[in-house]
Amino acid sequence: MEISNTSHFGRSGGRTLLDWGRVCALVTLLAFAGCASARKQTTPPPTNEVAGPPESLKNSATPGEVYGPFPTNTTPDGPAVEPAANPDRVVLVFGRGLTRGYAYVGVLRALHDLKVPVGAVYATEVGALAAALYYTQPNPNRIDWALLRFTEKNLGPTTGKFSLSLKSPEEELDARLKEVFGERRVETTADRLRIELQDAKSGEPVEARSGELWRAIRGALAGGNGFGPADLEGREVKVSARRIGDEFRVAQQAERYPIIVVSVGDAPSESLRKLVADGKATLIHVPLAGIDDLDLKQRNRAVFAGKSAVNKAAPEILALIGKAPERKAE
């Protein structure tokens, strides 16, 4: 049987008009609800998380390609964090040093050979340079390649010998740092590389947290060699004047992994030994008697001394992360 809309409407009268009005109202209500739902889905929900750096600031290398990608959980302010229940990495605290600072290169090489991950490094001067290379270069060979660019010609004290050269040692150092680190930013490694600096005007301690990485390293290398300060994000900075014990205290407040304090040169003072012992950390001394800190021709000797000191303390270091020394094949 065929039913036309006209005849149906006619039989229903006013009731049909009322029903039709209800249908229209329901359709309108559903459409409004759908629009509101769509708006709700396209608006990101509020979050307490801090946004990471934009893509332009991220390291182009993937985490698996970086030599030492071991992020840390840090709390720069407030009480010391709880130690990790099962530590799988260590934190290093380096002191100052130009030639003597090359001992830290040997320390990092030895830890790499022992397969001990380094979660974070607190450093300045050559220690900061070595740590920056550790975290930005894909392998040890590239680190060695990069280190060859830094010599007594661009790290040593300013003298009159460059009068016939087109560039001063400071300009040469800037060029080499740019060549090695390119456009990398401090933000890409700020959770692992803690570059300790000092405001050149006020003397206030400064930790590099943003800016071009090469400029932060340049500031860390300015001071003892007579080089002027570097401009980092509009602030003139130079090598930190803090003692190694002060840097250890900073690391204590922020890190939850075992800390290794590396003292280079003269024997550590009793106050430093006590500070480290009370903090339940490990102290490694790298003796470098007779090496002038500005005699960069002795840097290979410093590297060897750093490796030897770590290898000597290998059982203790491996025990920090629950590993036993590997047995050598007979």
Short mmCIF file of C-alpha atoms in Angstrom, two decimals:
data_model
loop_
_atom_site.label_atom_id
_atom_site.label_comp_id
_atom_site.label_asym_id
_atom_site.label_seq_id
_atom_site.Cartn_x
_atom_site.Cartn_y
_atom_site.Cartn_z
CA MET A 1 0.00 0.00 0.00
CA GLU A 2 1.29 3.43 -0.93
CA ILE A 3 1.27 6.19 1.66
CA SER A 4 1.89 9.77 0.68
CA ASN A 5 3.35 12.39 3.02
CA THR A 6 0.48 14.72 2.18
CA SER A 7 -2.28 12.31 3.27
CA HIS A 8 -0.38 11.41 6.49
CA PHE A 9 0.05 15.07 7.40
CA GLY A 10 -3.58 15.70 6.74
CA ARG A 11 -4.79 12.94 9.07
CA SER A 12 -2.46 13.96 11.93
CA GLY A 13 -3.33 17.67 11.97
CA GLY A 14 -1.87 19.82 14.78
CA ARG A 15 -0.42 16.82 16.57
CA THR A 16 1.77 16.09 13.58
CA LEU A 17 3.03 19.69 13.61
CA LEU A 18 3.93 19.33 17.30
CA ASP A 19 5.79 16.05 16.69
CA TRP A 20 7.63 17.58 13.75
CA GLY A 21 8.71 20.52 15.92
CA ARG A 22 10.07 18.13 18.54
CA VAL A 23 12.09 16.28 15.89
CA CYS A 24 13.61 19.53 14.63
CA ALA A 25 14.48 20.59 18.16
CA LEU A 26 16.12 17.21 18.83
CA VAL A 27 18.15 17.38 15.61
CA THR A 28 19.30 20.92 16.47
CA LEU A 29 20.31 19.81 19.99
CA LEU A 30 22.29 16.84 18.66
CA ALA A 31 24.08 19.03 16.11
CA PHE A 32 25.04 21.54 18.80
CA ALA A 33 26.36 18.74 21.03
CA GLY A 34 28.39 17.36 18.14
CA CYS A 35 30.02 20.76 17.49
CA ALA A 36 30.85 21.18 21.16
CA SER A 37 32.41 17.71 21.24
CA ALA A 38 34.50 18.50 18.17
CA ARG A 39 35.72 21.73 19.73
CA LYS A 40 36.61 19.89 22.91
CA GLN A 41 38.67 17.31 21.02
CA THR A 42 40.63 19.87 19.02
CA THR A 43 41.54 21.94 22.11
CA PRO A 44 44.56 20.37 23.90
CA PRO A 45 43.86 19.57 27.55
CA PRO A 46 45.76 21.52 30.22
CA THR A 47 48.99 19.90 31.37
CA ASN A 48 51.58 20.42 34.10
CA GLU A 49 54.38 19.11 31.91
CA VAL A 50 57.06 21.51 30.71
CA ALA A 51 57.37 21.58 26.95
CA GLY A 52 60.65 20.32 25.54
CA PRO A 53 62.87 22.34 23.21
CA PRO A 54 61.56 22.98 19.70
CA GLU A 55 62.69 20.68 16.94
CA SER A 56 65.21 23.27 15.73
CA LEU A 57 67.06 23.01 19.07
CA LYS A 58 67.23 19.23 19.25
CA ASN A 59 70.37 17.32 18.42
CA SER A 60 70.16 15.92 14.92
CA ALA A 61 71.62 12.63 16.10
CA THR A 62 69.20 10.06 17.44
CA PRO A 63 69.69 8.85 21.05
CA GLY A 64 71.22 5.61 19.86
CA GLU A 65 73.87 7.47 17.88
CA VAL A 66 75.09 9.70 20.68
CA TYR A 67 78.17 8.63 22.61
CA GLY A 68 76.85 8.56 26.14
CA PRO A 69 73.08 9.26 26.00
CA PHE A 70 72.28 8.70 29.66
CA PRO A 71 69.74 11.29 30.90
CA THR A 72 69.46 12.08 34.59
CA ASN A 73 66.62 13.08 36.85
CA THR A 74 67.72 16.27 38.51
CA THR A 75 66.29 18.64 41.08
CA PRO A 76 68.51 21.73 41.09
CA ASP A 77 66.65 23.25 44.04
CA GLY A 78 65.56 21.74 47.32
CA PRO A 79 66.83 18.79 49.36
CA ALA A 80 69.03 16.05 47.98
CA VAL A 81 67.23 13.43 45.94
CA GLU A 82 66.91 9.84 47.01
CA PRO A 83 69.67 7.55 45.67
CA ALA A 84 68.77 5.17 42.87
CA ALA A 85 67.81 1.73 44.13
CA ASN A 86 69.68 -0.01 41.32
CA PRO A 87 72.16 2.49 39.87
CA ASP A 88 73.22 1.79 36.31
CA ARG A 89 75.40 4.87 35.73
CA VAL A 90 77.73 7.26 37.53
CA VAL A 91 78.03 11.03 37.81
CA LEU A 92 81.40 12.77 37.44
CA VAL A 93 82.67 15.96 39.07
CA PHE A 94 85.76 17.49 37.44
CA GLY A 95 87.89 20.34 38.70
CA ARG A 96 89.71 23.03 36.76
CA GLY A 97 92.59 22.47 34.39
CA LEU A 98 93.98 23.20 30.93
CA THR A 99 96.83 20.72 30.42
CA ARG A 100 95.90 18.92 33.63
CA GLY A 101 92.31 18.93 32.40
CA TYR A 102 93.27 16.46 29.68
CA ALA A 103 93.35 13.88 32.46
CA TYR A 104 89.54 14.02 32.32
CA VAL A 105 89.73 12.91 28.69
CA GLY A 106 91.57 9.81 29.89
CA VAL A 107 88.99 9.28 32.65
CA LEU A 108 86.12 9.29 30.13
CA ARG A 109 87.99 6.96 27.78
CA ALA A 110 88.68 4.48 30.58
CA LEU A 111 85.06 4.50 31.76
CA HIS A 112 83.95 3.87 28.19
CA ASP A 113 86.31 0.89 27.97
CA LEU A 114 84.90 -0.43 31.26
CA LYS A 115 81.36 0.01 29.88
CA VAL A 116 80.41 2.32 32.74
CA PRO A 117 77.73 4.79 31.55
CA VAL A 118 78.20 8.41 32.62
CA GLY A 119 74.89 10.01 33.54
CA ALA A 120 76.13 13.57 34.03
CA VAL A 121 79.36 15.57 34.22
CA TYR A 122 79.98 18.75 36.24
CA ALA A 123 82.98 20.51 34.72
CA THR A 124 84.74 23.61 33.51
CA GLU A 125 87.87 24.39 31.41
CA VAL A 126 89.17 21.38 29.43
CA GLY A 127 86.95 19.10 31.53
CA ALA A 128 83.91 20.86 30.05
CA LEU A 129 85.36 20.50 26.54
CA ALA A 130 86.01 16.78 27.06
CA ALA A 131 82.51 16.18 28.47
CA ALA A 132 80.88 18.13 25.62
CA LEU A 133 82.69 15.94 23.10
CA TYR A 134 81.69 12.82 25.02
CA TYR A 135 78.01 13.71 24.76
CA THR A 136 77.95 15.07 21.20
CA GLN A 137 80.29 12.86 19.18
CA PRO A 138 79.11 9.48 17.85
CA ASN A 139 82.16 7.45 18.92
CA PRO A 140 85.60 7.67 20.58
CA ASN A 141 87.37 8.04 17.24
CA ARG A 142 85.42 11.20 16.50
CA ILE A 143 86.30 12.51 19.94
CA ASP A 144 89.99 12.01 19.22
CA TRP A 145 89.55 13.69 15.83
CA ALA A 146 87.91 16.70 17.48
CA LEU A 147 90.54 16.98 20.21
CA LEU A 148 93.27 17.31 17.57
CA ARG A 149 91.77 20.68 16.70
CA PHE A 150 92.68 22.08 20.12
CA THR A 151 96.38 22.65 20.70
CA GLU A 152 98.80 25.05 22.32
CA LYS A 153 98.20 27.35 19.34
CA ASN A 154 94.59 28.04 20.33
CA LEU A 155 94.37 27.00 24.00
CA GLY A 156 97.65 28.36 25.36
CA PRO A 157 98.18 31.84 26.81
CA THR A 158 98.11 34.83 24.50
CA THR A 159 101.61 35.93 23.45
CA GLY A 160 103.13 38.15 20.77
CA LYS A 161 103.87 35.16 18.54
CA PHE A 162 100.68 35.57 16.54
CA SER A 163 101.60 39.02 15.22
CA LEU A 164 102.29 37.58 11.76
CA SER A 165 99.15 35.44 11.81
CA LEU A 166 95.79 36.57 10.44
CA LYS A 167 94.02 35.34 13.59
CA SER A 168 94.79 35.59 17.29
CA PRO A 169 94.71 32.44 19.47
CA GLU A 170 91.27 33.50 20.73
CA GLU A 171 89.92 33.82 17.19
CA GLU A 172 91.48 30.46 16.30
CA LEU A 173 89.78 28.88 19.32
CA ASP A 174 86.42 30.34 18.32
CA ALA A 175 86.85 28.95 14.80
CA ARG A 176 87.74 25.47 16.04
CA LEU A 177 84.84 25.37 18.51
CA LYS A 178 82.40 26.40 15.78
CA GLU A 179 83.87 23.77 13.47
CA VAL A 180 83.45 20.97 16.03
CA PHE A 181 80.13 21.87 17.67
CA GLY A 182 78.40 23.68 14.82
CA GLU A 183 74.90 24.87 15.69
CA ARG A 184 74.39 22.56 18.65
CA ARG A 185 72.64 24.13 21.60
CA VAL A 186 73.30 23.80 25.32
CA GLU A 187 69.66 22.75 25.73
CA THR A 188 70.29 19.44 23.93
CA THR A 189 72.64 18.18 26.66
CA ALA A 190 71.77 20.41 29.64
CA ASP A 191 70.48 17.46 31.69
CA ARG A 192 73.84 15.69 31.40
CA LEU A 193 76.46 18.35 30.75
CA ARG A 194 76.67 20.85 33.62
CA ILE A 195 79.10 23.53 32.46
CA GLU A 196 80.16 25.64 35.42
CA LEU A 197 80.92 29.29 34.62
CA GLN A 198 81.23 32.66 36.33
CA ASP A 199 79.82 36.07 35.48
CA ALA A 200 82.83 38.07 34.28
CA LYS A 201 81.56 41.28 35.91
CA SER A 202 79.85 40.27 39.15
CA GLY A 203 81.73 37.03 39.87
CA GLU A 204 78.40 35.27 40.37
CA PRO A 205 78.44 31.49 39.66
CA VAL A 206 76.65 30.66 36.41
CA GLU A 207 75.58 27.32 35.00
CA ALA A 208 75.10 27.21 31.24
CA ARG A 209 71.50 26.17 30.63
CA SER A 210 70.82 27.64 27.19
CA GLY A 211 72.58 29.17 24.21
CA GLU A 212 75.06 28.00 21.62
CA LEU A 213 77.17 25.15 22.97
CA TRP A 214 80.42 26.42 21.48
CA ARG A 215 80.01 29.73 23.31
CA ALA A 216 79.49 27.96 26.65
CA ILE A 217 82.67 25.94 26.10
CA ARG A 218 84.49 29.09 25.02
CA GLY A 219 83.51 30.72 28.31
CA ALA A 220 84.70 27.68 30.26
CA LEU A 221 88.10 27.98 28.56
CA ALA A 222 88.50 31.70 29.27
CA GLY A 223 90.49 32.79 32.28
CA GLY A 224 93.65 30.98 33.28
CA ASN A 225 95.09 31.26 29.78
CA GLY A 226 94.56 35.01 29.63
CA PHE A 227 91.68 34.77 27.13
CA GLY A 228 88.84 37.24 27.53
CA PRO A 229 85.31 36.19 28.52
CA ALA A 230 82.72 34.88 26.07
CA ASP A 231 79.25 36.20 25.34
CA LEU A 232 76.60 33.65 26.27
CA GLU A 233 73.02 34.80 25.75
CA GLY A 234 74.03 38.42 26.31
CA ARG A 235 76.09 37.69 29.42
CA GLU A 236 79.88 37.82 29.68
CA VAL A 237 81.11 34.58 31.24
CA LYS A 238 84.44 32.94 32.01
CA VAL A 239 85.88 29.91 33.82
CA SER A 240 84.31 29.10 37.16
CA ALA A 241 86.29 30.02 40.26
CA ARG A 242 84.52 27.41 42.38
CA ARG A 243 86.53 24.72 44.09
CA ILE A 244 85.87 21.08 43.26
CA GLY A 245 84.32 20.55 46.68
CA ASP A 246 81.69 23.19 45.90
CA GLU A 247 80.81 21.46 42.64
CA PHE A 248 80.47 18.18 44.52
CA ARG A 249 77.93 19.78 46.85
CA VAL A 250 75.93 20.99 43.85
CA ALA A 251 75.96 17.50 42.32
CA GLN A 252 74.92 15.98 45.64
CA GLN A 253 71.76 18.05 45.67
CA ALA A 254 70.77 17.14 42.12
CA GLU A 255 71.91 13.61 41.32
CA ARG A 256 70.59 10.26 42.47
CA TYR A 257 73.39 8.15 41.01
CA PRO A 258 76.82 7.36 42.52
CA ILE A 259 79.17 10.34 42.28
CA ILE A 260 82.86 10.12 41.39
CA VAL A 261 84.96 13.17 42.20
CA VAL A 262 88.13 13.33 40.08
CA SER A 263 90.95 15.35 41.63
CA VAL A 264 93.92 16.11 39.35
CA GLY A 265 97.39 17.32 40.29
CA ASP A 266 98.43 17.67 43.91
CA ALA A 267 97.13 15.21 46.49
CA PRO A 268 93.55 15.99 47.61
CA SER A 269 93.26 17.94 50.84
CA GLU A 270 91.98 16.25 53.97
CA SER A 271 88.90 18.48 53.90
CA LEU A 272 88.03 17.27 50.38
CA ARG A 273 88.61 13.66 51.35
CA LYS A 274 86.33 14.04 54.35
CA LEU A 275 83.66 15.87 52.34
CA VAL A 276 83.55 13.13 49.72
CA ALA A 277 83.65 10.33 52.32
CA ASP A 278 80.83 11.91 54.33
CA GLY A 279 78.83 12.22 51.14
CA LYS A 280 79.34 8.50 50.43
CA ALA A 281 80.94 9.29 47.09
CA THR A 282 84.12 8.02 45.43
CA LEU A 283 87.30 10.08 45.14
CA ILE A 284 89.84 9.38 42.39
CA HIS A 285 93.16 11.18 42.42
CA VAL A 286 95.16 11.62 39.21
CA PRO A 287 98.72 12.57 40.18
CA LEU A 288 100.40 14.88 37.69
CA ALA A 289 103.55 16.05 39.40
CA GLY A 290 105.75 18.40 37.44
CA ILE A 291 103.21 19.35 34.76
CA ASP A 292 102.61 23.05 34.26
CA ASP A 293 98.95 23.67 33.50
CA LEU A 294 99.88 25.86 30.52
CA ASP A 295 102.35 23.36 29.03
CA LEU A 296 99.91 21.85 26.56
CA LYS A 297 102.63 19.75 24.95
CA GLN A 298 102.24 17.48 27.99
CA ARG A 299 98.55 16.81 27.35
CA ASN A 300 99.08 13.21 26.20
CA ARG A 301 100.81 12.48 29.48
CA ALA A 302 97.77 13.87 31.30
CA VAL A 303 95.40 11.68 29.25
CA PHE A 304 97.43 8.57 30.09
CA ALA A 305 97.46 9.46 33.79
CA GLY A 306 93.66 9.82 33.81
CA LYS A 307 93.17 6.42 32.19
CA SER A 308 95.60 4.78 34.59
CA ALA A 309 93.87 6.22 37.65
CA VAL A 310 90.48 4.88 36.55
CA ASN A 311 91.84 1.46 35.63
CA LYS A 312 93.48 1.23 39.03
CA ALA A 313 90.16 1.94 40.73
CA ALA A 314 88.14 -0.22 38.31
CA PRO A 315 86.86 -2.78 40.86
CA GLU A 316 85.53 -0.02 43.11
CA ILE A 317 83.96 1.87 40.20
CA LEU A 318 82.28 -1.23 38.74
CA ALA A 319 80.91 -2.09 42.17
CA LEU A 320 79.06 1.25 42.20
CA ILE A 321 76.77 -0.01 39.43
CA GLY A 322 76.70 -3.64 40.53
CA LYS A 323 79.16 -5.00 38.00
CA ALA A 324 82.10 -7.32 38.55
CA PRO A 325 85.42 -6.87 36.72
CA GLU A 326 85.63 -8.89 33.53
CA ARG A 327 88.03 -11.79 33.68
CA LYS A 328 90.80 -11.68 31.15
CA ALA A 329 91.13 -14.71 28.91
CA GLU A 330 94.17 -16.80 29.78
#
